[in-house]
mmCIF file of C-alpha atoms and ligand atoms in Angstrom:
data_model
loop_
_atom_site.group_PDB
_atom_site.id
_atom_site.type_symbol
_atom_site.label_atom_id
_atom_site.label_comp_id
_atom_site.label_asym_id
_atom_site.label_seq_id
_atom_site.Cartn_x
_atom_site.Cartn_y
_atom_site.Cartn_z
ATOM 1 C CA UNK B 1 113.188 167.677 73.774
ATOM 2 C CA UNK B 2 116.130 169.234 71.594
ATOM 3 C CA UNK B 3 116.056 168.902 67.887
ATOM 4 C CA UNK B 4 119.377 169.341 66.029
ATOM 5 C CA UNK B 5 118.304 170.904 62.201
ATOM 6 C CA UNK B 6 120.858 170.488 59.772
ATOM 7 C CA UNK B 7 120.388 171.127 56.188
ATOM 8 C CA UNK B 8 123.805 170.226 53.929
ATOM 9 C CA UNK B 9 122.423 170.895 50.235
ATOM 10 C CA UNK B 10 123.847 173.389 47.947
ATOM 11 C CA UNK B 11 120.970 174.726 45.905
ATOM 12 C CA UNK B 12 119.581 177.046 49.190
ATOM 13 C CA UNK B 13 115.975 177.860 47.940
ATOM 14 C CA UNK B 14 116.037 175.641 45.473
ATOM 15 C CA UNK B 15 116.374 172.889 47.376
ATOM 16 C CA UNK B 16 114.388 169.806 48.229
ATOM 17 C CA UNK B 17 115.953 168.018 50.978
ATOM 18 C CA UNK B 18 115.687 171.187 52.688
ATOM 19 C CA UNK B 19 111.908 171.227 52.219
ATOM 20 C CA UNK B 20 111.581 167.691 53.364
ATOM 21 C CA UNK B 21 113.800 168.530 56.559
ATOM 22 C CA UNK B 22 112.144 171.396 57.578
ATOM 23 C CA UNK B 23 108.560 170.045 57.302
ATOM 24 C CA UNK B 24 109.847 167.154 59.369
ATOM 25 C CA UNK B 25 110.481 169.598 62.222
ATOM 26 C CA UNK B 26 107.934 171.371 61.766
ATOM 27 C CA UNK B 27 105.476 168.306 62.452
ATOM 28 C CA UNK B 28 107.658 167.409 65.219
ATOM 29 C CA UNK B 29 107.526 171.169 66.917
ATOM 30 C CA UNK B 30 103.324 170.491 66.185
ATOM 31 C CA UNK B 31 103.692 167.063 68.303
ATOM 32 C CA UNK B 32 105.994 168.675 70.730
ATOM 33 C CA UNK B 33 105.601 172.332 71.252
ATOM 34 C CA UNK B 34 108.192 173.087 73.822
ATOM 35 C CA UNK B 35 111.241 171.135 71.680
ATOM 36 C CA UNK B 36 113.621 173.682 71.351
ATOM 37 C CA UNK B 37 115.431 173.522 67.519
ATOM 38 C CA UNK B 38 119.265 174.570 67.009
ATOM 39 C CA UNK B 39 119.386 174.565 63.258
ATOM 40 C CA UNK B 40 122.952 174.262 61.440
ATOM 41 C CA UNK B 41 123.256 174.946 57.802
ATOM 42 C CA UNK B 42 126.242 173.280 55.979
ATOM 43 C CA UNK B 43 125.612 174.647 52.615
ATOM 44 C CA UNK B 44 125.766 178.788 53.880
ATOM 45 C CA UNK B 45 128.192 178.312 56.479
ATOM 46 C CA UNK B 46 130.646 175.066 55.263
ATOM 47 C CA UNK B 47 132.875 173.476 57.684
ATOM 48 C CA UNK B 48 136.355 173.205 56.646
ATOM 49 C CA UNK B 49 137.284 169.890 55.539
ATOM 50 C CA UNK B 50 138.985 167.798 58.067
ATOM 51 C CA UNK B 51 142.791 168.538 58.514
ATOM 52 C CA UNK B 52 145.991 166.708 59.525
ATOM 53 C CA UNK B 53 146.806 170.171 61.299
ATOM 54 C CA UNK B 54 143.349 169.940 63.227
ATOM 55 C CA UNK B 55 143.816 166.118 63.859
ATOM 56 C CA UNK B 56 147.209 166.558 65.286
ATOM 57 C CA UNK B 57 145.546 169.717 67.063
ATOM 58 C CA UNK B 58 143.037 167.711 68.710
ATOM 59 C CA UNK B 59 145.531 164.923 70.261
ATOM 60 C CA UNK B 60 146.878 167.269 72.750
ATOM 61 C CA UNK B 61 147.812 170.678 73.969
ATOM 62 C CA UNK B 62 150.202 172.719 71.610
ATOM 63 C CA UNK B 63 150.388 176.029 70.061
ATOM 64 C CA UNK B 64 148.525 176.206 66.809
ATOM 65 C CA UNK B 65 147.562 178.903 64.477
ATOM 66 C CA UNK B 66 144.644 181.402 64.698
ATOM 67 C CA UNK B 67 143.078 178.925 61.543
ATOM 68 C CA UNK B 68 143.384 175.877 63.449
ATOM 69 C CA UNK B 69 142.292 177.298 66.470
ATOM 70 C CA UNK B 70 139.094 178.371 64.552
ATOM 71 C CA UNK B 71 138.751 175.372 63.126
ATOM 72 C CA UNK B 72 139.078 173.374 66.225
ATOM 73 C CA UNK B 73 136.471 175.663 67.802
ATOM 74 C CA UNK B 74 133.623 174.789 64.469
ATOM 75 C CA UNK B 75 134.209 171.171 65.171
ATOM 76 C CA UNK B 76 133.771 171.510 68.834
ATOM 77 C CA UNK B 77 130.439 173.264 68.039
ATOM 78 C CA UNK B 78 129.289 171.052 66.078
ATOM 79 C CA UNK B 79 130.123 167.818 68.410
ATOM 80 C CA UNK B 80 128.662 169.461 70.893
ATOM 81 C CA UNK B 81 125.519 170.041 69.149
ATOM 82 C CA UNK B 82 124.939 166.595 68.329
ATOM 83 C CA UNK B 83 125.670 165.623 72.100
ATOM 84 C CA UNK B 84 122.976 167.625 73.234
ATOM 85 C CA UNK B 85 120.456 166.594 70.750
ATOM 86 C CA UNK B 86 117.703 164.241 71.200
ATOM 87 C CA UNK B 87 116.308 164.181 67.790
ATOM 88 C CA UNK B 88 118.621 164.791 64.995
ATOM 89 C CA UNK B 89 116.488 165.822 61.687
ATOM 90 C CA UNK B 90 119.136 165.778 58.526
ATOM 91 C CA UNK B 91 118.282 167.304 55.132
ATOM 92 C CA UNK B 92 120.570 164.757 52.676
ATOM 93 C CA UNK B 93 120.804 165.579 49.044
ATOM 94 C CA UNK B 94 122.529 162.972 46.451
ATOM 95 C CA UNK B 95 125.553 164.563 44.630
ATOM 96 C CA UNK B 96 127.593 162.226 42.883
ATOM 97 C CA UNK B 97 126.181 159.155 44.568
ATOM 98 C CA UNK B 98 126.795 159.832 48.065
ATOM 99 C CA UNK B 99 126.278 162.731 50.444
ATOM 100 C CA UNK B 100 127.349 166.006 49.788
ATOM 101 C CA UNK B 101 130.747 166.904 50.623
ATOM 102 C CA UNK B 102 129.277 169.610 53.456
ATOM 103 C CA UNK B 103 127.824 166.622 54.767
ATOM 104 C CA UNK B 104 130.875 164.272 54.976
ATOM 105 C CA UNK B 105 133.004 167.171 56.689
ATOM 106 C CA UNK B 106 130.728 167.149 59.261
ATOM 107 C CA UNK B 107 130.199 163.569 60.124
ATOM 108 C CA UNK B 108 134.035 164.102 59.938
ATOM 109 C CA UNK B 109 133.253 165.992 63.054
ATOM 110 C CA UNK B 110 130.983 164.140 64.897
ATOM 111 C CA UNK B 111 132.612 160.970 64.229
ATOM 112 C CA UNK B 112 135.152 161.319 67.290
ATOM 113 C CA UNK B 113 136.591 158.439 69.072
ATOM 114 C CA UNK B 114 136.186 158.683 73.170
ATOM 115 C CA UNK B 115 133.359 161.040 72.248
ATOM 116 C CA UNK B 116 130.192 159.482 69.786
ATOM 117 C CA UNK B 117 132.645 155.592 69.791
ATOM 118 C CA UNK B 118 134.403 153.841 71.538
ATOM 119 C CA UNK B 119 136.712 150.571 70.649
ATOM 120 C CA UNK B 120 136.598 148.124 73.325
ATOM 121 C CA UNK B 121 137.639 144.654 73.140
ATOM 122 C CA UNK B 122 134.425 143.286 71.422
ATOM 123 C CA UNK B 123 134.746 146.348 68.661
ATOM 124 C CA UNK B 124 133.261 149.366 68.408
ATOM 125 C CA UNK B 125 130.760 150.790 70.002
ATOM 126 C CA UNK B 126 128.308 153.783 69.517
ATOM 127 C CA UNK B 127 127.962 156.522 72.045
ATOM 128 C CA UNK B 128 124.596 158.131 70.206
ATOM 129 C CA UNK B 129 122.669 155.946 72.663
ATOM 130 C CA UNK B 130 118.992 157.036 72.870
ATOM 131 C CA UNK B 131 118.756 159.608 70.300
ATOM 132 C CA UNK B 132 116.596 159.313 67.045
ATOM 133 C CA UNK B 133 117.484 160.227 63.275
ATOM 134 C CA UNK B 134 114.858 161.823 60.531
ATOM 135 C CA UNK B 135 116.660 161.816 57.183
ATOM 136 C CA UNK B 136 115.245 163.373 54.297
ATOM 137 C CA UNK B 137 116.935 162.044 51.075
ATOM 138 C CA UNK B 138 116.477 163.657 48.182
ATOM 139 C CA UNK B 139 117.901 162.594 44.208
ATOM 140 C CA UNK B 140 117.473 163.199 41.111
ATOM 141 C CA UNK B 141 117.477 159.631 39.359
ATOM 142 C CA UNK B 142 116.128 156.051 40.329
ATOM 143 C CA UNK B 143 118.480 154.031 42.719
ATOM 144 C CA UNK B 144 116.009 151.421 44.172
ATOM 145 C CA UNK B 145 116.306 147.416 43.461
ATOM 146 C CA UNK B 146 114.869 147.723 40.712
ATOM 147 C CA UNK B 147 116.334 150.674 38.850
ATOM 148 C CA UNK B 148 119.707 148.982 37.815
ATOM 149 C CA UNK B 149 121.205 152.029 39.621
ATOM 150 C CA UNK B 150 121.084 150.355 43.067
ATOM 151 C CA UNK B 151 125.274 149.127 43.278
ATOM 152 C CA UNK B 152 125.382 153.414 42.500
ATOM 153 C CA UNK B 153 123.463 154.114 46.168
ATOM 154 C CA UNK B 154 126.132 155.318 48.544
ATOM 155 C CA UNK B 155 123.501 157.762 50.271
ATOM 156 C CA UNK B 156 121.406 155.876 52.462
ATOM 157 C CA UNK B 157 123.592 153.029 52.697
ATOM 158 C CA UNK B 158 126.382 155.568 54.476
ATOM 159 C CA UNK B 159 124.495 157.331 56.418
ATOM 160 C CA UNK B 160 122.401 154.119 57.810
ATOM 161 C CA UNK B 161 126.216 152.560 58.540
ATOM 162 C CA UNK B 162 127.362 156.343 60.246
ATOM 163 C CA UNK B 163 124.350 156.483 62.262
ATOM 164 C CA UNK B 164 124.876 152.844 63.533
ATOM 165 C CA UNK B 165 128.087 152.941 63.842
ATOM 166 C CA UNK B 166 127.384 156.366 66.457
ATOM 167 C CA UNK B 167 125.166 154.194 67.913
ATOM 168 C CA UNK B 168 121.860 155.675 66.861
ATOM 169 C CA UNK B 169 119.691 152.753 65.733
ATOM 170 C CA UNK B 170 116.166 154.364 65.692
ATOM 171 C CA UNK B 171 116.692 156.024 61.953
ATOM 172 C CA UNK B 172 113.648 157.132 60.228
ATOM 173 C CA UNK B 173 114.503 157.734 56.011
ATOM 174 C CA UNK B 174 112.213 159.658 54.012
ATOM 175 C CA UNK B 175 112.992 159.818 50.303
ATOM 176 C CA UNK B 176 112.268 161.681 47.446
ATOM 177 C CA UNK B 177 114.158 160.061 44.524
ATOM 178 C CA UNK B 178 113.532 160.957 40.471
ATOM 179 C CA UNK B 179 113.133 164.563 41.162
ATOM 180 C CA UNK B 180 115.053 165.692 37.953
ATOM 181 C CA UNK B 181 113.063 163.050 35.747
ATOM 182 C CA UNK B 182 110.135 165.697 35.099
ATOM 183 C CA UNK B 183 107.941 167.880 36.730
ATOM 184 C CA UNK B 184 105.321 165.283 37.397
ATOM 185 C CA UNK B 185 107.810 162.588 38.587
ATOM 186 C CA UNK B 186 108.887 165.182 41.020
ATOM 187 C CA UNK B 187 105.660 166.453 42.065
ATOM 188 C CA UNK B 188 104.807 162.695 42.893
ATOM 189 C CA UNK B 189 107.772 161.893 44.588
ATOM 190 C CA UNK B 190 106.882 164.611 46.616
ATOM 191 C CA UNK B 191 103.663 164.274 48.034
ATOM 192 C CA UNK B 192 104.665 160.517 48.749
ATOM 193 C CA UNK B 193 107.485 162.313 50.850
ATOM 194 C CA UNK B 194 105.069 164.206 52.332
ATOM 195 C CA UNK B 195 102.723 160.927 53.325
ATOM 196 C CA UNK B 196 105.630 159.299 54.550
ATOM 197 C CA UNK B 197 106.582 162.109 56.864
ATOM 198 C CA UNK B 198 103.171 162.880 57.720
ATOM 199 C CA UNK B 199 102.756 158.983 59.081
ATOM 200 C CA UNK B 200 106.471 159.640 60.897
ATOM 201 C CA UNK B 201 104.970 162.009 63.233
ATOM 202 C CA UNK B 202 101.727 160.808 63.480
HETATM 203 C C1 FMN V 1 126.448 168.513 42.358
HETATM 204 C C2 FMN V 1 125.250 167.629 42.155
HETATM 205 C C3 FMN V 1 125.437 166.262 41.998
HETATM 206 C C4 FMN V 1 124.337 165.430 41.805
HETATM 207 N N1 FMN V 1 124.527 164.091 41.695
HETATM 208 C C5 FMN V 1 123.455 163.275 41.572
HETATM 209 C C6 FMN V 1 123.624 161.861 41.498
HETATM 210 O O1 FMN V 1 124.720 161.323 41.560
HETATM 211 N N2 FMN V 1 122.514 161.117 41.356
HETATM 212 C C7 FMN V 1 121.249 161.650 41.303
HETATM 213 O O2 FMN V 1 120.293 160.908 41.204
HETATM 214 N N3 FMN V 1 121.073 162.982 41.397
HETATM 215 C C8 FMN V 1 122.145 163.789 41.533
HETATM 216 N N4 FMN V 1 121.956 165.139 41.638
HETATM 217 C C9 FMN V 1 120.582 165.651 41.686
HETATM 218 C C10 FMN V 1 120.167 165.875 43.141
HETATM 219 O O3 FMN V 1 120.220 164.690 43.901
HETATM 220 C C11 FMN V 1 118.753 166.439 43.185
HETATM 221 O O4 FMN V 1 118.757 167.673 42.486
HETATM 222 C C12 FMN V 1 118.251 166.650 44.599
HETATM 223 O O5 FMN V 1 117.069 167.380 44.575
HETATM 224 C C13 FMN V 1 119.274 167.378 45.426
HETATM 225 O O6 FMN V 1 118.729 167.701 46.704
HETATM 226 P P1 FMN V 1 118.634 169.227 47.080
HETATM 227 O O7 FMN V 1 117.621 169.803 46.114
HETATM 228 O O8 FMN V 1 118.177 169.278 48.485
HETATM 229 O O9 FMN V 1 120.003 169.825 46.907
HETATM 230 C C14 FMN V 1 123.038 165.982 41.797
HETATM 231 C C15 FMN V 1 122.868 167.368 41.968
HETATM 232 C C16 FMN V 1 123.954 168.185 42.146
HETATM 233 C C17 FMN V 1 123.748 169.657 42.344
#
């Protein structure tokens, strides 16, 4: 089994998501001890943001510049990592109401016609067959039904449609939500995090 790691918050130690993620995998490396982990972290090492020079790169064979070339080579890396995973286990802070914006230049990546979609003549269709998705979501505030924040949720509600829409229907969401309310709001949200994930891999 290959597990594809990727953390995309900002706040490196600090961070929660990045807890969450990496105690998924680690209950997963406990249920499989021969999975072998490639671990990509968006917040230390950003990919660039999607370019018109990369796009028009990627159509075909022309000279480009050393930075395009470089850039063509991140996304490649990156495409292929997600390729060769079977278990992708994402680390998926809030900011601003979506994902962060080292996480939306890489789905940028992965997102690839011919590649993780197709169109055919009944629409699109997802390449991602097979694999399986752990997100750990992490936010400060309340966004449930309930909270009169929910029309604000643009987290979940993405990534659910970009893992679909790749094709990958078997998406497991853990979240931690009101982690800036207090200490003991964030302490609970927590350890029900950590129940949830603990049932995941059970
Ligand atoms: C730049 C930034 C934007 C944020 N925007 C939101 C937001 O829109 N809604 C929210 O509930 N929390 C927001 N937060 C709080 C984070 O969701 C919260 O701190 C969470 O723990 C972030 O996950 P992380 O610790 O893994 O980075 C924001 C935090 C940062 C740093």
């Amino acid at each position: 089994m290959k597990i594809l790691h990727v953390d995309s918050s900002i706040l490196g130690g600090h961070s929660v998501s990045r807890r969450l993620s990496a105690d998924i995998v680690a209950r997963l490396k406990a249920a499989h001890p021969a999975a072998a982990v490639t671990y990509r972290d968006l917040g230390a090492e950003p990919l660039p943001h999607l370019s018109g020079a990369v796009l028009a790169a990627a159509q075909g064979p022309q000279a480009v510049s050393d930075e395009v070339a470089a850039d063509l080579k991140a996304g490649a890396a990156v495409l292929e990592e997600i390729l060769g995973a079977d278990v992708i286990v994402l680390g998926a802070p809030m900011y601003n109401f979506g994902v962060s914006s080292q996480l939306k230049a890489w789905i940028d990546r992965i997102a690839v016609a011919g590649k993780t979609f197709r169109y055919t003549a009944n629409g699109p269709e997802g390449l991602l067959k097979g694999k399986k998705a752990f997100v750990a979501l992490t936010r400060g505030g309340f966004y449930g039904p309930d909270s009169g924040m929910n029309a604000f949720e643009h987290q979940e509600s993405h990534l659910r449609a970009v893992f679909t829409f790749l094709g990958i229907t078997e998406v497991n969401f853990v979240l931690a939500e009101g982690v800036n309310i207090s200490p003991e709001q964030k302490a609970q949200s927590l350890a029900k995090a950590a129940g949830e994930i603990a049932a995941l891999a059970a």
